[in-house]
CSV table of N, CA, C and O and ligand atoms in Angstrom, one decimal:
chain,number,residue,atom,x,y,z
A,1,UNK,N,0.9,-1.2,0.0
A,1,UNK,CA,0.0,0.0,0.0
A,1,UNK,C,0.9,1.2,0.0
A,1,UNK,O,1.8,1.2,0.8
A,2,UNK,N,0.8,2.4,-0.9
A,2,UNK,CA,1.5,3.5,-0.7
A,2,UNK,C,0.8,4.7,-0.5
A,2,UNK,O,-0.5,4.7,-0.6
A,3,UNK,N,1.3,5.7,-0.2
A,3,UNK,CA,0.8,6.8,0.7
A,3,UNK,C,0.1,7.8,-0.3
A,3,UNK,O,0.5,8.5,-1.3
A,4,UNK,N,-1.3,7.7,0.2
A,4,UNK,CA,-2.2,8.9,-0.2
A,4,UNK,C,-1.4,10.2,-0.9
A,4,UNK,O,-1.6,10.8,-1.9
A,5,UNK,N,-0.4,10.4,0.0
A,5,UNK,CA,0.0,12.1,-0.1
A,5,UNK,C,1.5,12.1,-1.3
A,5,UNK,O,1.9,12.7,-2.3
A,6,UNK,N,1.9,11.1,-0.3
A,6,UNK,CA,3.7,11.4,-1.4
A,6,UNK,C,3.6,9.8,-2.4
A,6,UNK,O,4.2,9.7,-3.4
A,7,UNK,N,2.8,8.8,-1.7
A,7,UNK,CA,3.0,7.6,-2.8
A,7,UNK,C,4.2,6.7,-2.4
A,7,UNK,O,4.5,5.8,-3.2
A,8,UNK,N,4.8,6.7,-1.5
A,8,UNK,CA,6.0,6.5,-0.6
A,8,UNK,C,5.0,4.9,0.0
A,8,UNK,O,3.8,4.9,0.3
A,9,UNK,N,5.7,3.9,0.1
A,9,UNK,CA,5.4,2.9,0.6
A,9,UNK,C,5.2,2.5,1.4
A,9,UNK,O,6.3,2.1,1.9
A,10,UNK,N,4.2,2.2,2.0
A,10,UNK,CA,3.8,2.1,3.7
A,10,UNK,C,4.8,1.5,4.2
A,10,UNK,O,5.6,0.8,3.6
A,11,UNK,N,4.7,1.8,5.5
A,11,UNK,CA,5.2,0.6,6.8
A,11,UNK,C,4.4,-0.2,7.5
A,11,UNK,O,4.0,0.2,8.6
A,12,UNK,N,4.1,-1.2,7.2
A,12,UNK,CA,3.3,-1.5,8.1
A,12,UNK,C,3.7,-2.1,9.8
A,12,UNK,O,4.5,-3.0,9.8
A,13,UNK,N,3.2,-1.6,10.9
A,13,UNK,CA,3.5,-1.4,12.2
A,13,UNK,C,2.4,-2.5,12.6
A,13,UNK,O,1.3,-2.6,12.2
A,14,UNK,N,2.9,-3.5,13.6
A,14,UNK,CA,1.8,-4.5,14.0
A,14,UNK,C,1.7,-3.7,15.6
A,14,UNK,O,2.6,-3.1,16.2
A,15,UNK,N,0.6,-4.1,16.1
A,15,UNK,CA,0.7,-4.2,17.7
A,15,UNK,C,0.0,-5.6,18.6
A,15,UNK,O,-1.1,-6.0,18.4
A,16,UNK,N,0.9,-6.0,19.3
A,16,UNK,CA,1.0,-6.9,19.7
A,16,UNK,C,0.2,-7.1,21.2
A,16,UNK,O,-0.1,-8.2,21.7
A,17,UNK,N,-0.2,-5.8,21.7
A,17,UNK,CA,-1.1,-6.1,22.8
A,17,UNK,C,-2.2,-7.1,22.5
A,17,UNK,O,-2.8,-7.2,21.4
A,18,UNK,N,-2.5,-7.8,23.8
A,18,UNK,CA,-4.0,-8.7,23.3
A,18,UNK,C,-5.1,-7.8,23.4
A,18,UNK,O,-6.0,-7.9,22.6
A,19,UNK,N,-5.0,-7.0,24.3
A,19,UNK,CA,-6.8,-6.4,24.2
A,19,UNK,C,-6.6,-5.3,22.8
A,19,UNK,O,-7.6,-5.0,22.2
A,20,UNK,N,-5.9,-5.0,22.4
A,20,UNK,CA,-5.5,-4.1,21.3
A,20,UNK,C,-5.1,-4.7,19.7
A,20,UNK,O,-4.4,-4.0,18.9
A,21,UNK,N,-5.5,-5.8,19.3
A,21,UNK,CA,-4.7,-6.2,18.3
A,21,UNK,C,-4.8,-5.0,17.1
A,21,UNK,O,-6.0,-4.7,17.1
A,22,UNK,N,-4.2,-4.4,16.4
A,22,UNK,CA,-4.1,-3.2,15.4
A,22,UNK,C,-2.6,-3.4,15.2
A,22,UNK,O,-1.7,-3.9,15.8
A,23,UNK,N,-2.9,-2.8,13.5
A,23,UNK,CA,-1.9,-3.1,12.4
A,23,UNK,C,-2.1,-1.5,11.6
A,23,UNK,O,-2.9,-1.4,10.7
A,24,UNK,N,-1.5,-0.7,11.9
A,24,UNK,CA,-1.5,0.3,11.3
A,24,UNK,C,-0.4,0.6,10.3
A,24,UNK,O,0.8,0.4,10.7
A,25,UNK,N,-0.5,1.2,8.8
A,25,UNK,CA,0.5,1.4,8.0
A,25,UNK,C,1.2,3.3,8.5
A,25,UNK,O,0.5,4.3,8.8
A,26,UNK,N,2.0,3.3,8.5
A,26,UNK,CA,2.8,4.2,8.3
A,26,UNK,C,4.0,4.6,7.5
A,26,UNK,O,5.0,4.0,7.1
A,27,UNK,N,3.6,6.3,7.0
A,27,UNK,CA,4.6,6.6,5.5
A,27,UNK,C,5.9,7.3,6.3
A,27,UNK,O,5.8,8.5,6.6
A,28,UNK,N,7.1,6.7,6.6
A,28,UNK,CA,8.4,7.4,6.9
A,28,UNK,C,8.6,8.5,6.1
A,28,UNK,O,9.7,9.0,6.2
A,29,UNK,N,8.0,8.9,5.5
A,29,UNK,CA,8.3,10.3,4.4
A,29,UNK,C,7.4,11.4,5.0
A,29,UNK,O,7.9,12.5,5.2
A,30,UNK,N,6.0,11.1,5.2
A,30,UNK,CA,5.6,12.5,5.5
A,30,UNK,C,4.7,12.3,6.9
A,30,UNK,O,3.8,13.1,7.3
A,31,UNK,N,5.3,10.7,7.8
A,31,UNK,CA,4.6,10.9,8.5
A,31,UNK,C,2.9,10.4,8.7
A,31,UNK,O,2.5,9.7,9.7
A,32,UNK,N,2.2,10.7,7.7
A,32,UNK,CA,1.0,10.1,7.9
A,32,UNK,C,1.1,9.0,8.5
A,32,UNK,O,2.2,8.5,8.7
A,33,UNK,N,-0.6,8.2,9.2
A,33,UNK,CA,-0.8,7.1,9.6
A,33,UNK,C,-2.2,6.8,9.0
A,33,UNK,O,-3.2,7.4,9.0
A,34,UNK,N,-1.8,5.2,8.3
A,34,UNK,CA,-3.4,4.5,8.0
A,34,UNK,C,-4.0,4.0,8.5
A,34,UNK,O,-3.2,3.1,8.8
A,35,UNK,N,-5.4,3.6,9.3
A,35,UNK,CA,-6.2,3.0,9.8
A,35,UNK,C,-6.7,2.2,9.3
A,35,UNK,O,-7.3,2.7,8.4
A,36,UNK,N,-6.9,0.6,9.3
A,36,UNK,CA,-8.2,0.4,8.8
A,36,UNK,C,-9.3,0.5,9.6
A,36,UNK,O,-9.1,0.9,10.8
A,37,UNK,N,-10.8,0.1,9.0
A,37,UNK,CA,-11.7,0.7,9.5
A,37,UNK,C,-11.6,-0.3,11.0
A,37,UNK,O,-11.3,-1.4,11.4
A,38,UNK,N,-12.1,1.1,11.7
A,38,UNK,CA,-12.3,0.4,13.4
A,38,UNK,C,-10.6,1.0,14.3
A,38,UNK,O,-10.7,1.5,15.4
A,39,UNK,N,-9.6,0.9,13.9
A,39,UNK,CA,-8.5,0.5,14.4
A,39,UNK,C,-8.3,2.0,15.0
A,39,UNK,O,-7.9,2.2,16.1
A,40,UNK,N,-8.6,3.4,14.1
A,40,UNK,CA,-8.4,4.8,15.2
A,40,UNK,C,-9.6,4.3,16.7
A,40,UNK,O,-9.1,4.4,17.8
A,41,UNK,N,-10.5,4.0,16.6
A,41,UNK,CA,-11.3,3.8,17.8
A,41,UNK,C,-10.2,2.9,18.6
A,41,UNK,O,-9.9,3.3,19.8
A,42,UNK,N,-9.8,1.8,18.3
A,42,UNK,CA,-9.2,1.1,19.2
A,42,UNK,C,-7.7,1.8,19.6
A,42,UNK,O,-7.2,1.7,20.8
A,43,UNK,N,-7.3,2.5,18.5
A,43,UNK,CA,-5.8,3.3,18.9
A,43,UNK,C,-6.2,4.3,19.9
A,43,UNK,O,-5.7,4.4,21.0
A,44,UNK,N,-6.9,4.8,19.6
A,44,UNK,CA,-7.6,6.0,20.7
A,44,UNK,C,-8.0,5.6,22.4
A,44,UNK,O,-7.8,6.3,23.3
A,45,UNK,N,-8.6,4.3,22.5
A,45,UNK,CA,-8.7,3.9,24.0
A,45,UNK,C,-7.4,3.4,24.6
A,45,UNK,O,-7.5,3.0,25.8
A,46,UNK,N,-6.2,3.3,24.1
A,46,UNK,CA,-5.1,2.9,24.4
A,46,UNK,C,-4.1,4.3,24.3
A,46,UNK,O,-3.1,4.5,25.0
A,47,UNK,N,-4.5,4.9,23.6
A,47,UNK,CA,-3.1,6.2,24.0
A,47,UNK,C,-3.9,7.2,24.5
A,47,UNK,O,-3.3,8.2,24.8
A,48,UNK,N,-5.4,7.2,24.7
A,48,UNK,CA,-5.6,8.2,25.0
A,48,UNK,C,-6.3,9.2,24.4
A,48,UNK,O,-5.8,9.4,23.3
A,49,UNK,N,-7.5,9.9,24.6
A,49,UNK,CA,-7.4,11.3,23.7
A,49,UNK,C,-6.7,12.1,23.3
A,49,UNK,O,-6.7,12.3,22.1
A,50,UNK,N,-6.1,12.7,23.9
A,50,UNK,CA,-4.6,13.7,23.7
A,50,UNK,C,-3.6,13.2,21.9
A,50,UNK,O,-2.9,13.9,21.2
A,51,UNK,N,-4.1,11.6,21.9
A,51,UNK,CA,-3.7,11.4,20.3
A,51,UNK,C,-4.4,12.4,19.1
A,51,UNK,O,-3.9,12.5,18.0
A,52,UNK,N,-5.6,12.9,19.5
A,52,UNK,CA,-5.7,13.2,18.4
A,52,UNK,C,-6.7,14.4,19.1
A,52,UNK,O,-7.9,14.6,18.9
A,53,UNK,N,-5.7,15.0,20.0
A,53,UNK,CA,-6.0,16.5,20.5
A,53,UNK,C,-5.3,17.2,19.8
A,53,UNK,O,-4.1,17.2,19.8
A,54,UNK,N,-6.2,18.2,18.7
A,54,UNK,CA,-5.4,18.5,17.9
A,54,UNK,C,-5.2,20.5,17.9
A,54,UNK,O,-6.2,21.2,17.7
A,55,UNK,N,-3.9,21.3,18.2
A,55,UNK,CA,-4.2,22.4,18.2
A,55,UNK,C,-3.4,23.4,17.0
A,55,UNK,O,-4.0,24.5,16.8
A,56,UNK,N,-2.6,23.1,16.6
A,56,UNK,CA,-2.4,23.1,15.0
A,56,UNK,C,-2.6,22.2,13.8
A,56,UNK,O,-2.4,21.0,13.8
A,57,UNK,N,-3.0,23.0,12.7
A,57,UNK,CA,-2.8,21.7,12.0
A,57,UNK,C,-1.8,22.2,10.8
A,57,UNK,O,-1.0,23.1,10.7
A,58,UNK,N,-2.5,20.9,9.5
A,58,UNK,CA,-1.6,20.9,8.5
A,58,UNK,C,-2.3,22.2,7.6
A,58,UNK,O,-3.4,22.7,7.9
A,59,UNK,N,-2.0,22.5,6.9
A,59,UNK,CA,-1.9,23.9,6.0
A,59,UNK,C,-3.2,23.9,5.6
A,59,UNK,O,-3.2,22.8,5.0
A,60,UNK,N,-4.6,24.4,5.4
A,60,UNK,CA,-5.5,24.8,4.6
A,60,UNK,C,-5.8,23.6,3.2
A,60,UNK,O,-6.6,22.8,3.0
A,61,UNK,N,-4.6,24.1,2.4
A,61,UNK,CA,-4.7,23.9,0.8
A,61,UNK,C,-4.3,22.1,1.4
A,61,UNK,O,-4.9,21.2,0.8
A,62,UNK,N,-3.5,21.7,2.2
A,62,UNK,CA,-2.9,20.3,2.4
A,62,UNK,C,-4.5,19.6,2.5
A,62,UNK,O,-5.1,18.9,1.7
A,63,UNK,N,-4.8,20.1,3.8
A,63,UNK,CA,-6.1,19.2,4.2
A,63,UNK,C,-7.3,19.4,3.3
A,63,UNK,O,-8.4,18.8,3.5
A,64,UNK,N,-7.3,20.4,2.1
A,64,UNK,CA,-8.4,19.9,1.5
A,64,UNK,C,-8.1,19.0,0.4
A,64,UNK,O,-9.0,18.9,-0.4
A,65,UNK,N,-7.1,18.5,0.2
A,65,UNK,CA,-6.5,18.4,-1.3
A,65,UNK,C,-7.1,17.0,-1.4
A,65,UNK,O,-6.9,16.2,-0.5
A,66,UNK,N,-7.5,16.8,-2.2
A,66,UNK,CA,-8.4,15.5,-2.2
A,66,UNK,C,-7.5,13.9,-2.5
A,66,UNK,O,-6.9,13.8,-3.5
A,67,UNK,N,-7.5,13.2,-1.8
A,67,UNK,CA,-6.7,12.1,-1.6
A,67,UNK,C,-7.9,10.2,-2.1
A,67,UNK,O,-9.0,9.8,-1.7
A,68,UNK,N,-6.8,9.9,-3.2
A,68,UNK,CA,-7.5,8.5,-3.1
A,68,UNK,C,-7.0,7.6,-1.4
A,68,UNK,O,-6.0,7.6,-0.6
A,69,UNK,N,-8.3,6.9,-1.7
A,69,UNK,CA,-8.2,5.4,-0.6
A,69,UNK,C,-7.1,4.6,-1.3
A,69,UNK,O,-7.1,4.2,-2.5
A,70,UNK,N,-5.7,4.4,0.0
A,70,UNK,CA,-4.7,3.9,-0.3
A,70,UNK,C,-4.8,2.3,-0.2
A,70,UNK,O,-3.7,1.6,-0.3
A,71,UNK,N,-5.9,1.8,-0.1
A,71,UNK,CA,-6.4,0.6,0.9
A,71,UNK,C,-7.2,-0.1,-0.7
A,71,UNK,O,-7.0,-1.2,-1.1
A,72,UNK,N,-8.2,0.8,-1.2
A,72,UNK,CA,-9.2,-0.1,-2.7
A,72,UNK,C,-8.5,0.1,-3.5
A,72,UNK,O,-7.7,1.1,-3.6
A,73,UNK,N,-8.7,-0.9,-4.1
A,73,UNK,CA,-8.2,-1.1,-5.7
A,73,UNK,C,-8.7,-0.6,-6.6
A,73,UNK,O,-8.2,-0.7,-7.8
A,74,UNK,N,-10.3,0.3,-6.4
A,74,UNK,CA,-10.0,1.5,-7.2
A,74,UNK,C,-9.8,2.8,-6.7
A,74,UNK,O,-9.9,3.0,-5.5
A,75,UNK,N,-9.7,3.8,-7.6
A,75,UNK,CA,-9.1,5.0,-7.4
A,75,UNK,C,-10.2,5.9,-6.3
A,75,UNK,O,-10.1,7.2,-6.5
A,76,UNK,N,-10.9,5.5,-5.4
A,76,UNK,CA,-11.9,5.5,-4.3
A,76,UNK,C,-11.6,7.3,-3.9
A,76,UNK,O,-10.6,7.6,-3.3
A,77,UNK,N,-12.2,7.9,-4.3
A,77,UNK,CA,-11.9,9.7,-3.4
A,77,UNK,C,-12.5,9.4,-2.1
A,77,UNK,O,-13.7,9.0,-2.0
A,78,UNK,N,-11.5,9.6,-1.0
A,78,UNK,CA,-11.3,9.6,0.1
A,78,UNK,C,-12.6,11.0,0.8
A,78,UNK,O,-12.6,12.1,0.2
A,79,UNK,N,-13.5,10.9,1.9
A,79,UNK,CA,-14.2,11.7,2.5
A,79,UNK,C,-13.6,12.5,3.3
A,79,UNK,O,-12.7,11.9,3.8
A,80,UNK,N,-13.9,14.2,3.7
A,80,UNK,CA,-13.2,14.7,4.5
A,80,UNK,C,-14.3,15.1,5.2
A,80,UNK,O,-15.5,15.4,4.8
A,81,UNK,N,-13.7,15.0,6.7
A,81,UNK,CA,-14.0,14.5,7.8
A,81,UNK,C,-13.6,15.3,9.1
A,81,UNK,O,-12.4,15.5,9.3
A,82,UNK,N,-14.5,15.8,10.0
A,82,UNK,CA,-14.2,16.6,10.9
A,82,UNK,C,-14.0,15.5,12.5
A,82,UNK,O,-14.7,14.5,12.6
A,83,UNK,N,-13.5,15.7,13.0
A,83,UNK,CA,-13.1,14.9,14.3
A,83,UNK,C,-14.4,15.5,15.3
A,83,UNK,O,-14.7,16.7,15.4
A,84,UNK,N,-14.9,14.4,15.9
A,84,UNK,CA,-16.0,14.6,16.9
A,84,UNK,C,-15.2,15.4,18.1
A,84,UNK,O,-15.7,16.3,18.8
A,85,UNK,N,-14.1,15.0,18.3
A,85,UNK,CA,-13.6,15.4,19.8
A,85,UNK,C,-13.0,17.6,19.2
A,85,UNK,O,-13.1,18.6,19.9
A,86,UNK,N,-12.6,17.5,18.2
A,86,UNK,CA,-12.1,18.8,17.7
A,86,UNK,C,-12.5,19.4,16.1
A,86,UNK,O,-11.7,19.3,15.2
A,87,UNK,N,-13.6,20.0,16.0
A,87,UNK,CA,-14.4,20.3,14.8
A,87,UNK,C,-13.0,21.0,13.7
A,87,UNK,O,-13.1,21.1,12.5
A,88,UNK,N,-12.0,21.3,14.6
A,88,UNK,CA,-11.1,22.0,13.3
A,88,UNK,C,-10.4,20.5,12.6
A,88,UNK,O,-10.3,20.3,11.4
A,89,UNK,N,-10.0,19.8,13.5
A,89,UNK,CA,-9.7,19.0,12.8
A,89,UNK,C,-10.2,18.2,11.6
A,89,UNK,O,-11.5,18.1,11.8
A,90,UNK,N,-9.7,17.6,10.2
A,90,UNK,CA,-10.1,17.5,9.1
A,90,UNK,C,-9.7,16.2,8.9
A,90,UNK,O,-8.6,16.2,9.6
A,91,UNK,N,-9.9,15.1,8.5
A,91,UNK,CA,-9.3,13.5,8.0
A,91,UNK,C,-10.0,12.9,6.9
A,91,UNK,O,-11.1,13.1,6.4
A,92,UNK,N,-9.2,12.4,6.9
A,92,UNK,CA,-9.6,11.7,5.2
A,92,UNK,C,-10.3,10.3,5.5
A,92,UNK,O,-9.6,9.4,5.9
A,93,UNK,N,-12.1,10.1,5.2
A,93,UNK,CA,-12.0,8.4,5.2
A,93,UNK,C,-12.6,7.9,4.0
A,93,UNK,O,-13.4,8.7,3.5
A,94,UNK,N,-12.3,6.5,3.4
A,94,UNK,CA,-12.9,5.6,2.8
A,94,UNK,C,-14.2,5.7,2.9
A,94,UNK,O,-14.6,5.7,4.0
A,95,UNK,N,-14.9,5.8,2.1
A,95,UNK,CA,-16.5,5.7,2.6
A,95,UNK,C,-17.0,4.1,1.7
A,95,UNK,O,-18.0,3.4,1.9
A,96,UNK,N,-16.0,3.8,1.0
A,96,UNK,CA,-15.8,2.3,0.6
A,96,UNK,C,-15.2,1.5,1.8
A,96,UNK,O,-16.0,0.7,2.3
A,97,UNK,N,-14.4,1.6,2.1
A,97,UNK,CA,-13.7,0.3,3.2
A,97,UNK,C,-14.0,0.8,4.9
A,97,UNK,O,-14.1,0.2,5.9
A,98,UNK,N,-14.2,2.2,4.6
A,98,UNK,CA,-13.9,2.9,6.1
A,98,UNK,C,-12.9,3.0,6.7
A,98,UNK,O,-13.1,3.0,7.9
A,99,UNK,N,-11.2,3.3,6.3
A,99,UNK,CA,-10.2,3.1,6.7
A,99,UNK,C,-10.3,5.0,6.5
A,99,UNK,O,-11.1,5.7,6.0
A,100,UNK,N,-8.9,5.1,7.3
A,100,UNK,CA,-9.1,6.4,7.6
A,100,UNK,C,-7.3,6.9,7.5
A,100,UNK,O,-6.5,6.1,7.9
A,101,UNK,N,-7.0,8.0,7.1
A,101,UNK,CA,-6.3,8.6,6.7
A,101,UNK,C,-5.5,9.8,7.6
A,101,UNK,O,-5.9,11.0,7.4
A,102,UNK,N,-4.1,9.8,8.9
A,102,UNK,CA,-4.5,11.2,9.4
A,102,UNK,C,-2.9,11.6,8.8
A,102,UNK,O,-2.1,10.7,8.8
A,103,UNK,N,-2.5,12.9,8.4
A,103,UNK,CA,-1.3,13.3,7.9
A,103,UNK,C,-0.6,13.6,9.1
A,103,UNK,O,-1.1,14.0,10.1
A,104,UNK,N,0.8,13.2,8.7
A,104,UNK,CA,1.7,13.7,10.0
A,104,UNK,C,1.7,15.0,10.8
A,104,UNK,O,2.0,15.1,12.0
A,105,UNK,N,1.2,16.1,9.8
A,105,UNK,CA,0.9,17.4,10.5
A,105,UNK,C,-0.1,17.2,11.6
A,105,UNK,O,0.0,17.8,12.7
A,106,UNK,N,-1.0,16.4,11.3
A,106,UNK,CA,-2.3,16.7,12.4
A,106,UNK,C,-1.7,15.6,13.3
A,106,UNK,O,-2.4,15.7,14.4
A,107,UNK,N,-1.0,14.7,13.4
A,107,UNK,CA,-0.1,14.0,14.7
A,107,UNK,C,0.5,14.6,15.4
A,107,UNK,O,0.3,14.6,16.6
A,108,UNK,N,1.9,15.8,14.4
A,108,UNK,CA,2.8,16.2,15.4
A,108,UNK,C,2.0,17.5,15.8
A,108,UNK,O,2.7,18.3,16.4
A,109,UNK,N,0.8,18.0,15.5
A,109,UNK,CA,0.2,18.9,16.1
A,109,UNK,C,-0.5,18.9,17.0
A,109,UNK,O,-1.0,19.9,17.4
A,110,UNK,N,-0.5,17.8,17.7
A,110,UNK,CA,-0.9,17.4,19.4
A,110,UNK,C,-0.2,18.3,20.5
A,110,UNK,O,1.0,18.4,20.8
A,111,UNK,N,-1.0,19.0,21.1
A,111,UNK,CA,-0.4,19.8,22.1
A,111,UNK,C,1.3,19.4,22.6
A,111,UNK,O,1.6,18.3,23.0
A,112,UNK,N,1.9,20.3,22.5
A,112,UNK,CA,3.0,19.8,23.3
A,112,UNK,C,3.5,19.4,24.3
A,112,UNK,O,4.3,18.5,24.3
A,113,UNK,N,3.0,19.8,25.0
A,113,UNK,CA,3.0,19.1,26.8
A,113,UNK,C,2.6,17.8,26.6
A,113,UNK,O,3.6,17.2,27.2
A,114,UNK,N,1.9,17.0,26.2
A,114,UNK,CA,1.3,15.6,25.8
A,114,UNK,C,2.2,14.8,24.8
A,114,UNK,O,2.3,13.6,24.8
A,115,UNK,N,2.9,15.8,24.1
A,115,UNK,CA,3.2,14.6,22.9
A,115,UNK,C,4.3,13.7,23.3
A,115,UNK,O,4.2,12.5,23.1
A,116,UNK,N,5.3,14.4,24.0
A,116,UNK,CA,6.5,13.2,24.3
A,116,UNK,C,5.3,12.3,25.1
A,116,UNK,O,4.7,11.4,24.5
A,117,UNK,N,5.3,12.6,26.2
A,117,UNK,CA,4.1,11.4,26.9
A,117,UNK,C,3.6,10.2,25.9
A,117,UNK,O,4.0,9.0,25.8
A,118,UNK,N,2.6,10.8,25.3
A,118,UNK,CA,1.9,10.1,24.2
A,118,UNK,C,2.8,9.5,23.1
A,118,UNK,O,2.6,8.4,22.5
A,119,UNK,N,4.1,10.4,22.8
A,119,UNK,CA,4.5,9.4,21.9
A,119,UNK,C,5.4,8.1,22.4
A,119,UNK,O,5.8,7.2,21.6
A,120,UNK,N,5.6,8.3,23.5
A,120,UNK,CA,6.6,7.1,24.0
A,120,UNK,C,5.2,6.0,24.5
A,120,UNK,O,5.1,4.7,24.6
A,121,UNK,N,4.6,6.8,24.7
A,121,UNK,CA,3.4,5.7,25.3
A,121,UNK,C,3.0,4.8,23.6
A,121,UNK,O,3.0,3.7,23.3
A,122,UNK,N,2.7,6.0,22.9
A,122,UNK,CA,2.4,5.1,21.1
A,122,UNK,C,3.7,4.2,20.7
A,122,UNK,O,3.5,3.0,20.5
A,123,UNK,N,4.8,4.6,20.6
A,123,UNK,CA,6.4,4.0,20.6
A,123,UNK,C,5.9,2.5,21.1
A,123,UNK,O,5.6,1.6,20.4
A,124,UNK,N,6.0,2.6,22.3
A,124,UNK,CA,5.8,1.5,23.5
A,124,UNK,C,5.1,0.6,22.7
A,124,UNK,O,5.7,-0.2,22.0
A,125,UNK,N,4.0,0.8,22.8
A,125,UNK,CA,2.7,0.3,22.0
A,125,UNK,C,2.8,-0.4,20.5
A,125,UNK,O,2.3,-1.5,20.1
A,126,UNK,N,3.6,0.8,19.7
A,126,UNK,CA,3.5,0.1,18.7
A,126,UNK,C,4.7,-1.1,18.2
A,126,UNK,O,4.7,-1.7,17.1
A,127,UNK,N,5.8,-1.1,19.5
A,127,UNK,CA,6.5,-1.7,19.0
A,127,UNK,C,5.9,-2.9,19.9
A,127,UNK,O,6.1,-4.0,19.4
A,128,UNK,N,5.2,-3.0,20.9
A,128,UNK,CA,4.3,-4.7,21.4
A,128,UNK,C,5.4,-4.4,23.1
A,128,UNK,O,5.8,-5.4,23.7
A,129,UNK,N,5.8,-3.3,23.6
A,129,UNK,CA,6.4,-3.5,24.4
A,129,UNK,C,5.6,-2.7,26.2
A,129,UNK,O,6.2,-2.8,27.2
B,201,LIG,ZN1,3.6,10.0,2.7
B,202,LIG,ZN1,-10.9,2.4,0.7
């Protein structure tokens, strides 16, 4: 699977907890993270809200730019999508598979105070440790 935004070739990241099993792809290039459908709900009871407390984001023209589903095999235009917990926030989902789309900007734009926390806790997490 390659990345909505740069086309760069996922990573895919397994997690190994049992109450948590999730397999999320990640693009080392720009950062983004893919969901499939269900798996942000389950990433979210495990790191927390603050994952996707969002107080900057990615640029205007970035988040509206229309992205296929990196997930169907066909060229699927991805829905944009406001976050229940933060209406600025914007994401991209599948309205075919339901997999969901968030760009690295609206990650590292997690309040600061939180993010080391949250990322070592995600780190932890995603390496099964
Ligand atoms: Zn990318
Ligand atoms: Zn899809």
């Amino acid at each position: 699977m390659n990345c909505p935004r740069c086309a760069t070739l996922l990573n895919t990241v397994e997690c190994t907890e049992p109450s948590a099993p999730v397999e999320v792809d990640v693009c080392m290039e720009c950062e983004g993270i893919w969901f499939d459908e269900g798996e942000l709900d389950k990433l979210e009871q495990i790191v927390e809200p603050q994952f996707v407390e969002i107080r900057q984001l990615p640029s205007k023209e970035l988040q509206e730019m229309a992205l296929v589903c990196p997930s169907c095999p066909t060229t699927e235009i991805m829905e944009k999508k406001r976050h229940d917990r933060d209406e600025q926030v914007i994401y991209d989902e599948c309205s075919n598979c339901k997999g969901i789309w968030l760009d690295g900007g609206e990650l590292r734009a997690i309040q600061q105070e939180h993010w080391g926390k949250t990322i070592v806790r995600l780190g932890r997490w995603l390496i099964g440790k």
